[in-house]
Tab-separated table of C-alpha atoms in Angstrom:
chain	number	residue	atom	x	y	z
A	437	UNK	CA	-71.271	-17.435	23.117
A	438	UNK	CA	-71.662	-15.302	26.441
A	439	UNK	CA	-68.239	-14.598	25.956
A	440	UNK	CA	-68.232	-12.610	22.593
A	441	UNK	CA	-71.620	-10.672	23.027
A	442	UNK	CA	-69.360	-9.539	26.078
A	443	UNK	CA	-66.143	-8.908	23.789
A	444	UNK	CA	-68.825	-7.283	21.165
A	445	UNK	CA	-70.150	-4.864	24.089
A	446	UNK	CA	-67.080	-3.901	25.474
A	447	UNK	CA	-65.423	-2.712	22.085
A	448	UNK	CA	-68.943	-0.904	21.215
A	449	UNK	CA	-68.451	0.926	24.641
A	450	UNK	CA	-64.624	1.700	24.291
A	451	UNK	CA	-65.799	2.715	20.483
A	452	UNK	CA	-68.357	5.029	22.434
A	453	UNK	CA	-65.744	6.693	24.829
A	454	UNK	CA	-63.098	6.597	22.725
A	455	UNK	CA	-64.962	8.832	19.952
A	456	UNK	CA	-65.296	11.940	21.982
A	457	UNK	CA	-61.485	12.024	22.197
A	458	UNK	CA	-60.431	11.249	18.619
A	459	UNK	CA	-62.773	14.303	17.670
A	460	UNK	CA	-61.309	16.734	20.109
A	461	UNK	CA	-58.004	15.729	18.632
A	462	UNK	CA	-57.221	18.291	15.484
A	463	UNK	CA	-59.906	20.658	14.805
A	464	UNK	CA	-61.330	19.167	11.454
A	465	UNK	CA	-58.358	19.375	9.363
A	466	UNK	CA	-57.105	22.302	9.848
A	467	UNK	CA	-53.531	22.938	10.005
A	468	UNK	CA	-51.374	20.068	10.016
A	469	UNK	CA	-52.363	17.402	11.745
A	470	UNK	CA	-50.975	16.101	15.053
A	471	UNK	CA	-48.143	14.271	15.560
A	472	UNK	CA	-49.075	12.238	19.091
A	473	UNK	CA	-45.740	9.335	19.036
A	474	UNK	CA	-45.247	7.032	20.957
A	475	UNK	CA	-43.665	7.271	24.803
A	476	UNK	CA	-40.353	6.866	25.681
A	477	UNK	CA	-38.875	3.431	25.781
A	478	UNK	CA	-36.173	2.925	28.703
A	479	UNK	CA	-34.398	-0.267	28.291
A	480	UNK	CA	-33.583	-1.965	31.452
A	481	UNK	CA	-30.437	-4.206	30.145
A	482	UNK	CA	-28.564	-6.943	32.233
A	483	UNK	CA	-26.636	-6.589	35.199
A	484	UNK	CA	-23.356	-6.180	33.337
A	485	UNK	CA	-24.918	-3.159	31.294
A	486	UNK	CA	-23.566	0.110	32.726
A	487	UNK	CA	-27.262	1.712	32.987
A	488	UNK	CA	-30.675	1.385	31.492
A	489	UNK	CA	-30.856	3.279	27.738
A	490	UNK	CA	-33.497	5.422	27.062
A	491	UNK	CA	-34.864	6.063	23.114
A	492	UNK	CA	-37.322	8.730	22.368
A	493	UNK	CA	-39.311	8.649	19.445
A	494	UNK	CA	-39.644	12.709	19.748
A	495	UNK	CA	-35.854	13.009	19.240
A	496	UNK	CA	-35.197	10.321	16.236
A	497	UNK	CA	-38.662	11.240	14.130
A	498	UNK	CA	-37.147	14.030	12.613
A	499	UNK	CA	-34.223	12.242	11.364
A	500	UNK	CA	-36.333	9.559	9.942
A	501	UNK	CA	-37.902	11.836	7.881
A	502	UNK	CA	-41.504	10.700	9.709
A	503	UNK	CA	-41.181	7.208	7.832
A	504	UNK	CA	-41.958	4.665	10.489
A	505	UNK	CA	-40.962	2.619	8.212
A	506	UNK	CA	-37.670	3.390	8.240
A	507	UNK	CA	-37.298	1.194	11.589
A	508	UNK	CA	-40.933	-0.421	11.631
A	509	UNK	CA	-41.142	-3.726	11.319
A	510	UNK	CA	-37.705	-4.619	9.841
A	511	UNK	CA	-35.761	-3.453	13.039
A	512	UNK	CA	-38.123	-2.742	15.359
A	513	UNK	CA	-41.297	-4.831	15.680
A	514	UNK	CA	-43.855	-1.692	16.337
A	515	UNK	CA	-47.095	-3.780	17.933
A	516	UNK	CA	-44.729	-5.332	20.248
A	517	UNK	CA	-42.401	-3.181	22.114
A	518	UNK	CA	-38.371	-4.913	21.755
A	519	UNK	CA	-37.628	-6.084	24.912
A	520	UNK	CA	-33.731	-6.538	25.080
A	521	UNK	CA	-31.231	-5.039	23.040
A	522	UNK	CA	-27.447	-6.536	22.739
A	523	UNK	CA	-24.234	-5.138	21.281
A	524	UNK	CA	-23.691	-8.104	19.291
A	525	UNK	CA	-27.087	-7.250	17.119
A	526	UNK	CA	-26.422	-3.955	16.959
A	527	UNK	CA	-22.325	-4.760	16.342
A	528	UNK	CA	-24.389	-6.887	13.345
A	529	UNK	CA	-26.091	-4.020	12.040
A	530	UNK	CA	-29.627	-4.625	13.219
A	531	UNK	CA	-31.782	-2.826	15.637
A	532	UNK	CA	-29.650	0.477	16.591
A	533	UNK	CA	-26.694	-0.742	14.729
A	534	UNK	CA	-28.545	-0.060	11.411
A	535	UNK	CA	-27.762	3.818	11.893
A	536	UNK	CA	-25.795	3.956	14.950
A	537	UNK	CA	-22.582	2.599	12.807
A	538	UNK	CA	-20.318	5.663	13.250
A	539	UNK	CA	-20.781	6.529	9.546
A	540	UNK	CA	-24.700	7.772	9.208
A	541	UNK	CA	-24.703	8.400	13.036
A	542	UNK	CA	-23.045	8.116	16.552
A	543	UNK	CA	-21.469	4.325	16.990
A	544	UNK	CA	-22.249	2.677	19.761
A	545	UNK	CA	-18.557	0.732	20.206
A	546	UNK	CA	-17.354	3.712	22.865
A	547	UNK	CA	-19.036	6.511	24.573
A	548	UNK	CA	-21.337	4.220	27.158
A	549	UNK	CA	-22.692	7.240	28.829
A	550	UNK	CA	-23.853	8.687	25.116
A	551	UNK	CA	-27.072	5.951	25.650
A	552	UNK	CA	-26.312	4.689	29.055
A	553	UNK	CA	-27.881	6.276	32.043
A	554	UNK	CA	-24.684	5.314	34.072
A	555	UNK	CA	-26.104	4.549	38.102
A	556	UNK	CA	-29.818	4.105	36.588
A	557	UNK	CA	-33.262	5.590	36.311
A	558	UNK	CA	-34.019	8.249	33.351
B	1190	UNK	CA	-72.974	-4.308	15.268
B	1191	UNK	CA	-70.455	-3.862	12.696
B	1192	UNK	CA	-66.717	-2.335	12.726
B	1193	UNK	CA	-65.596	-0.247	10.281
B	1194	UNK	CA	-62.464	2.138	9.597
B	1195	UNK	CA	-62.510	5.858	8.731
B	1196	UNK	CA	-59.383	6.933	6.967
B	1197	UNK	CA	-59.079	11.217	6.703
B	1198	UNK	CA	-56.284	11.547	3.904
B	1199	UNK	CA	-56.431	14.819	5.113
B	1200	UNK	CA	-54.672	13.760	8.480
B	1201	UNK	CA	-52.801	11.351	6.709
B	1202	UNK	CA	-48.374	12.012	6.783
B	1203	UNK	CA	-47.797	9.331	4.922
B	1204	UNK	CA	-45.632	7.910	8.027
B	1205	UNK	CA	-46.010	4.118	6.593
B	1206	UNK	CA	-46.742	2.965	10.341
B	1207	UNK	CA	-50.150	1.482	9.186
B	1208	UNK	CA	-48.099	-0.942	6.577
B	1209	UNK	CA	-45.772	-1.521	9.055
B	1210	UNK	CA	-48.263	-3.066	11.510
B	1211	UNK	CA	-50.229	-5.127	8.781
B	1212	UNK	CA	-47.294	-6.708	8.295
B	1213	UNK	CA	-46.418	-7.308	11.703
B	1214	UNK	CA	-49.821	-8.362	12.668
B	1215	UNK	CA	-50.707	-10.312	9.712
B	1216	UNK	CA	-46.819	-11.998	9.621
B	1217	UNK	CA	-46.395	-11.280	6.218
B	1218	UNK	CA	-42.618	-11.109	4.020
B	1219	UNK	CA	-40.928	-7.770	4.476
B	1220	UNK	CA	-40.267	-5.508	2.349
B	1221	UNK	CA	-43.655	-3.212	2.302
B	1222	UNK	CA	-43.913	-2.568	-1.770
B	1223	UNK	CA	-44.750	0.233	-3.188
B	1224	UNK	CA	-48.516	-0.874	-4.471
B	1225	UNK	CA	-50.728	-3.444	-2.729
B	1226	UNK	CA	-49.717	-7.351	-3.361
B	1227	UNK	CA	-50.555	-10.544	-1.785
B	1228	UNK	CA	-47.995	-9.947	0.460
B	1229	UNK	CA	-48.415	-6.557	1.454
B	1230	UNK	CA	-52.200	-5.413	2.054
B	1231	UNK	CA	-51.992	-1.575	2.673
B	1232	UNK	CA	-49.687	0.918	1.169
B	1233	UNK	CA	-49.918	4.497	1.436
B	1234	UNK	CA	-49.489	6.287	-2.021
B	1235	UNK	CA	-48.529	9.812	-2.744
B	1236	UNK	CA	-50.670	11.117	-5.487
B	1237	UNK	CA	-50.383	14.191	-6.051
B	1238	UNK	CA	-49.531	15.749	-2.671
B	1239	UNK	CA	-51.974	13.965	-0.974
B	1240	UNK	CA	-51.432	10.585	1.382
B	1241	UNK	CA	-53.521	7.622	0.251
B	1242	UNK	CA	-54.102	4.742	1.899
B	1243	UNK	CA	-54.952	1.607	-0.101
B	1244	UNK	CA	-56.747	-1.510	1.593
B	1245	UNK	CA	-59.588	-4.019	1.190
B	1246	UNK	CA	-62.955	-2.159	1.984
B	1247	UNK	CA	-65.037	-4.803	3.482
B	1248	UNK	CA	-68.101	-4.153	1.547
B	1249	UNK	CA	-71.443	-4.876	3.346
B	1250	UNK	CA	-72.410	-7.718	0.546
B	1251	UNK	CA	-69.223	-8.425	-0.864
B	1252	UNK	CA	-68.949	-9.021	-5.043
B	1253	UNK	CA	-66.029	-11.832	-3.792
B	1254	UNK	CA	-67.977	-14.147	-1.558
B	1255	UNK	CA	-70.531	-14.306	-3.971
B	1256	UNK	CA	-68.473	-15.189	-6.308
B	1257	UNK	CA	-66.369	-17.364	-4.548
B	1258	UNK	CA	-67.321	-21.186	-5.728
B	1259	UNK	CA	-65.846	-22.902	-2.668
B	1260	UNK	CA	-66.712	-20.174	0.012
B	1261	UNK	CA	-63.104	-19.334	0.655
B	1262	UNK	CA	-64.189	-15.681	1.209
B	1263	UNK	CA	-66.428	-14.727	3.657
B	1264	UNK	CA	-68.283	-11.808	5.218
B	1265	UNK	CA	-68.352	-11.924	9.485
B	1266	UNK	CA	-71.604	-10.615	11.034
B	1267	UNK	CA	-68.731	-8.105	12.641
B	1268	UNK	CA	-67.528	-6.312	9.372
B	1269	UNK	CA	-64.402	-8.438	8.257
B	1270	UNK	CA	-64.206	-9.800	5.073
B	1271	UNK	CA	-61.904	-13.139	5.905
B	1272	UNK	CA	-60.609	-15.333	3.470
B	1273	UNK	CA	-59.403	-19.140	4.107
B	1274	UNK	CA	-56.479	-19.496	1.968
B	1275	UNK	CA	-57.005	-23.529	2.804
B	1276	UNK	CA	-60.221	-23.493	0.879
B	1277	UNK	CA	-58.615	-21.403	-2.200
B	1278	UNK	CA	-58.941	-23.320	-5.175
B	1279	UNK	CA	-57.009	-20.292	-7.104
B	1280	UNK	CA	-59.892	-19.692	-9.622
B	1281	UNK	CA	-59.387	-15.617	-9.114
B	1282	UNK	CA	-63.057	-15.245	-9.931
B	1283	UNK	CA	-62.482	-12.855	-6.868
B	1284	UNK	CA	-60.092	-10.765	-8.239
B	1285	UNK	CA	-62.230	-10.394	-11.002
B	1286	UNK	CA	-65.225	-9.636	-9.601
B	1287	UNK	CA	-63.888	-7.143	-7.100
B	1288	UNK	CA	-65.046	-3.471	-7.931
B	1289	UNK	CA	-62.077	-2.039	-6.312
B	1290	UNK	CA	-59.541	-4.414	-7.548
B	1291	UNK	CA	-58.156	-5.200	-4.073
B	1292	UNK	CA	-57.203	-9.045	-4.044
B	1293	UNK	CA	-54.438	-9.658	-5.659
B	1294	UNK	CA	-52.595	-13.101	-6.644
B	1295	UNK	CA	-49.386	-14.972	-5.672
B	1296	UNK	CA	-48.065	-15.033	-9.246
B	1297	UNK	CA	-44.352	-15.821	-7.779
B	1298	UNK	CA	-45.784	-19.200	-6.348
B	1299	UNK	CA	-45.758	-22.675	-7.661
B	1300	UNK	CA	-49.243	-23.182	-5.654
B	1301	UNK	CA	-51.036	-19.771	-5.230
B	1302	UNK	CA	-53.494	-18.256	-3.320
B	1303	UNK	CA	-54.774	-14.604	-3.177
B	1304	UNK	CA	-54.290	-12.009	-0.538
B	1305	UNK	CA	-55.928	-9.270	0.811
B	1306	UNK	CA	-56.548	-7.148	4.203
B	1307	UNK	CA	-58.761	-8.819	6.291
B	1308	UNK	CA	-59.271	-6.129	8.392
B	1309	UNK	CA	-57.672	-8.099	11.303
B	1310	UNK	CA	-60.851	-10.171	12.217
B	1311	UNK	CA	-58.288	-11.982	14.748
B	1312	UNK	CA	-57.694	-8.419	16.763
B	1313	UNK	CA	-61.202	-7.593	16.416
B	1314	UNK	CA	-62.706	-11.000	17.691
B	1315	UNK	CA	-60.786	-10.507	20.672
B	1316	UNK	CA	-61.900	-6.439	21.078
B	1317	UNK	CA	-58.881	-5.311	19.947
B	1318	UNK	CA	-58.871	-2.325	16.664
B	1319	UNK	CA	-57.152	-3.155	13.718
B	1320	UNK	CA	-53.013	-3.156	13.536
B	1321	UNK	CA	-53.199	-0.015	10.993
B	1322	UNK	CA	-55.581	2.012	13.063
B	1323	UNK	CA	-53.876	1.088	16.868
B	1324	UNK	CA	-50.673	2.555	15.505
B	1325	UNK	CA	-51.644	5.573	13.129
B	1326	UNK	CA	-50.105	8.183	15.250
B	1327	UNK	CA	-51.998	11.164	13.643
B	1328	UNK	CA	-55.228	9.590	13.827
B	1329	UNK	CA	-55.799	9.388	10.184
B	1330	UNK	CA	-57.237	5.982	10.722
B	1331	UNK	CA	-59.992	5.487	13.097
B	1332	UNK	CA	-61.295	2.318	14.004
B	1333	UNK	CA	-64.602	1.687	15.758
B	1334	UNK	CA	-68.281	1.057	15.552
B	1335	UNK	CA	-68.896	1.596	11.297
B	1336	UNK	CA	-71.930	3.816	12.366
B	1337	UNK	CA	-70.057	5.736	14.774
B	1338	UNK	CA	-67.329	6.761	12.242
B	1339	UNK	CA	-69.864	7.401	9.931
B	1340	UNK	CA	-71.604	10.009	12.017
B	1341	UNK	CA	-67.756	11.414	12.772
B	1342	UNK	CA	-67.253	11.482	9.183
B	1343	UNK	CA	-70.474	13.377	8.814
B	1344	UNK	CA	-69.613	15.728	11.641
B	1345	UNK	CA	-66.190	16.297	10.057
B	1346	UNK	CA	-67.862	17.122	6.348
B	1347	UNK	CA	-70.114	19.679	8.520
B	1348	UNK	CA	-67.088	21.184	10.334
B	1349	UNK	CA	-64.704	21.677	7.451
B	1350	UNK	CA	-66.878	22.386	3.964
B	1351	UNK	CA	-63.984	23.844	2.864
B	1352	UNK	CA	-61.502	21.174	3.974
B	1353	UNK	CA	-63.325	18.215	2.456
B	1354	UNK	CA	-65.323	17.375	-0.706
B	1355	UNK	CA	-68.380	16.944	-0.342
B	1356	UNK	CA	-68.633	13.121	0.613
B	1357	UNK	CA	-68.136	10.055	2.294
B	1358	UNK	CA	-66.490	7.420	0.092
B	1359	UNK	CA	-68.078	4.150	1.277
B	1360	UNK	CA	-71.095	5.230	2.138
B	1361	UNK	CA	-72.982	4.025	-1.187
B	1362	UNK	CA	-70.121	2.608	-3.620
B	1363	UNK	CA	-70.727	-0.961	-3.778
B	1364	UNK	CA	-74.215	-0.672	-1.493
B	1365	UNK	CA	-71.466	0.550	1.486
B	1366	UNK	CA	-68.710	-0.323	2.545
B	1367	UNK	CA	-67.006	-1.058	6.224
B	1368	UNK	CA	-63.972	1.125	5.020
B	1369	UNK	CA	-65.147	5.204	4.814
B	1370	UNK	CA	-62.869	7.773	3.275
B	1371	UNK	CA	-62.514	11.506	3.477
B	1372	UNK	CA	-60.727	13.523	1.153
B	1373	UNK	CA	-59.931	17.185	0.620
B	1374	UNK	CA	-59.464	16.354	-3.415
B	1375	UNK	CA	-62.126	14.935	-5.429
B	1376	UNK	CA	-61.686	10.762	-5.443
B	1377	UNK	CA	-60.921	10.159	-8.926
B	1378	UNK	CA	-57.904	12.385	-8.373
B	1379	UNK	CA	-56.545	10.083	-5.909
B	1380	UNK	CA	-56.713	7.079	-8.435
B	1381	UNK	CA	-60.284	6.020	-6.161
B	1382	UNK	CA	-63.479	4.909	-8.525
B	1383	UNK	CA	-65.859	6.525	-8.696
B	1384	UNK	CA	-68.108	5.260	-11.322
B	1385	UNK	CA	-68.605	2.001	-8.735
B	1386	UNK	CA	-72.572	0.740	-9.039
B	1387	UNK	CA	-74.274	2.154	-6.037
B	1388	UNK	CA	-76.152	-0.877	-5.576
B	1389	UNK	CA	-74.519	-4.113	-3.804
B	1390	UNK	CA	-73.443	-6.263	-6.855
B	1391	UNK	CA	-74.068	-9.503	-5.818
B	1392	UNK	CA	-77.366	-8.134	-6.091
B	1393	UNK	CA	-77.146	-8.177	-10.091
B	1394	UNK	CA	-75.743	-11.675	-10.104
B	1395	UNK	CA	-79.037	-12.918	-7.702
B	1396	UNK	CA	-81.015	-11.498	-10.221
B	1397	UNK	CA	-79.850	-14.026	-12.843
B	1398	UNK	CA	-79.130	-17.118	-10.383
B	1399	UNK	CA	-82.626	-16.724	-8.565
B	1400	UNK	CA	-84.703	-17.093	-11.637
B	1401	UNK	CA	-82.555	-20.180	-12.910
B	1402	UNK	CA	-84.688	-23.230	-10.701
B	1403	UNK	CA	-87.766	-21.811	-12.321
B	1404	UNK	CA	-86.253	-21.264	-15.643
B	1405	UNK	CA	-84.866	-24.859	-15.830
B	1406	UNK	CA	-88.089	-26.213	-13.700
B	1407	UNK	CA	-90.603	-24.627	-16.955
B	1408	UNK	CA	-88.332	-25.671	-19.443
B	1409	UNK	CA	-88.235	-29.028	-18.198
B	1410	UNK	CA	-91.281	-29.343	-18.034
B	1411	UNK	CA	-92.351	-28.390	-21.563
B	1412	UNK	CA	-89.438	-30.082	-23.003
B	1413	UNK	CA	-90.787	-33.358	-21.145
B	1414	UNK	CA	-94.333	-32.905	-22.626
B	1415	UNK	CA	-93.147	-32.197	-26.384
B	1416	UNK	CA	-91.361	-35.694	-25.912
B	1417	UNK	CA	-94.058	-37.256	-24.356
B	1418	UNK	CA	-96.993	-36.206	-27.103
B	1419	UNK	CA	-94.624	-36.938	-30.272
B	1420	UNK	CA	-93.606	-40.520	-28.602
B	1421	UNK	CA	-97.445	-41.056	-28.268
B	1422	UNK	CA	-98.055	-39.455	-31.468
B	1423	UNK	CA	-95.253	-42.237	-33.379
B	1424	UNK	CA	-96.527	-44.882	-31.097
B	1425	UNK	CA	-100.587	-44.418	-31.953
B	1426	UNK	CA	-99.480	-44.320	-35.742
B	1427	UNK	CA	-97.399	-47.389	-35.667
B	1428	UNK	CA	-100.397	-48.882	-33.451
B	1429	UNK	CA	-102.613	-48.335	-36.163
B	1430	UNK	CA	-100.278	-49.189	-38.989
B	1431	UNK	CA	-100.063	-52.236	-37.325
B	1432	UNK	CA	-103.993	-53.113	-37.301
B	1433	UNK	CA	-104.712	-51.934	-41.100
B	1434	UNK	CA	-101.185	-54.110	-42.551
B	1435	UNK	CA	-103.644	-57.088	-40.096
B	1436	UNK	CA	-106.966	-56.647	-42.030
């Protein structure tokens, strides 16, 4: 019981602080209205993987036509992050593979450095 | 305190991230159709330029749970409208009764049950805002405290007379609901009702069901006293039939 009056007054307090914000963001509808995506993901891979990948929403967006749901959910879970990525799923057609065939864009069969970070960090 | 959701279709892109997330959240069947089904609970529709989202509205007395003969619906002191699919019984009185026509059936299903958003009463138990509104990267959908949003809606009306009609969807339709709109087209235009009753409906059905005890109590009653004065009536006769065919 103690436990959800305390659940029930944090979420009216982050409600409280988090209003403010949401306001201040886009004047009332004018112009069109912000675009805020999500970060950067940097995937770390394995040790055999030539360097971690890096995938920006900013720069594949566009080409989606702003559909999320052109990835989201049915290669991409979008409430929790993918983790691990392998060449055999993406060789399948899943996750990147699903684009990245060499037909509608880049493959990913050659070209490590295209993704890879070769030596790390991004 | 209850939670609500604003949605601005004025903010809205039409991105699909919200549908995306319900379905994630709720683990329902891909793919996300293009109207709302038991299987997929929001949709955004394009009508006529202008990004709609469709979803439950989580009205403060609910039409469904009063309806609902084995309680399978029900309304959580924190806004949700939940339904126990374990309790269904399939009667669709629900989908019936609904003023916005949001549950819909399983008709591809030997054994079916209904579905509808449930505003993700899991997420919110634990603090968390719902799936749609955590990932709506324009802030179209706003999740929070259902008076809070109200007063931003209010704010946003006062801001932008020009950018909005006039009104806060939600506010009265159905006697208010946890779900508030804002629109820069009038409502009907966006396929929205707006000829909903203003008062909560389950109010009209209490005005029926609470007279019935009485109603059957009075009739009873009378019904039981008519019976008893003939059956005295036919008994006194044949009493005295009795003594005069003895004289």
């Amino acid at each position: 019981m103690d436990t959800s009056i305390s659940r029930a007054r944090c979420l009216f307090i982050a409600t409280v602080l988090a209003t403010p914000l949401a306001g201040s963001a886009g004047g009332a509808g004018e112009g069109p209205p912000e675009l805020r995506l999500p970060p950067d993901v940097t995937y770390q891979g394995v040790e055999t993987s030539p360097g971690p990948v890096r995938f920006s929403h900013t720069t594949h967006v566009p080409l989606a036509g702003t559909r999320c749901v052109a990835c989201h959910p049915g290669l991409f879970a979008i409430l929790q992050p993918t983790r691990h990525i392998t060449h055999e799923e993406m060789n399948a057609g899943k996750k990147c593979g699903a684009c990245h065939d060499g037909i509608q864009a880049s493959t990913v069969q050659d070209a490590c450095d295209h993704c890879h970070r070769m030596g790390g960090g991004s | 305190m209850s939670v609500g959701l604003l949605f601005d279709s004025t903010r809205c892109i039409g991105c699909g991230a919200c549908s995306a997330a319900c379905k994630e959240a709720n683990g329902l069947p891909l793919p996300i159709e293009e109207h709302t089904t038991a299987y997929t609970w929001t949709v955004v529709e394009n009508v006529g330029g202008v990004n709609v989202r469709r979803l439950c509205f989580h009205c403060d007395q609910p039409t469904c749970v009063s309806v609902c003969p084995v309680a399978a619906l029900q309304k959580t002191p924190e806004g949700p409208v939940v339904y126990a699919a374990d309790r269904c019984i399939g009667c669709r009185y629900c989908i019936m009764a609904c003023p916005f026509g949001v549950p819909k059936y399983q008709w591809d299903r030997p054994i079916p049950v209904v579905g509808k958003c449930i505003l993700c009463a899991g997420r919110v138990a634990q603090g968390l805002p719902t799936a749609c509104a955590a990932v709506c990267p324009t802030g179209a959908t706003l999740f929070g405290d259902r008076d809070t949003l109200l007063h931003q809606a209010r704010a946003r009306l006062a801001a932008g007379p020009d950018t909005y009609v006039d009104h806060v969807y939600g506010v009265t339709e159905a006697g208010g609901t946890a779900l508030l709109v804002l629109s820069g087209v009038p409502f009907e235009k966006l396929g929205m009702k707006t000829d909903v009753p203003r008062q909560p409906l389950p109010l009209l059905t209490w005005q029926v069901l609470s007279k019935i005890p009485s109603f059957v109590g009075v009739w009873a009653t009378f019904l039981f006293g008519v019976h008893w004065i003939t059956k005295r009536r036919e008994e006194v006769s044949a009493y005295e039939a009795q003594r005069e065919h003895e004289r």
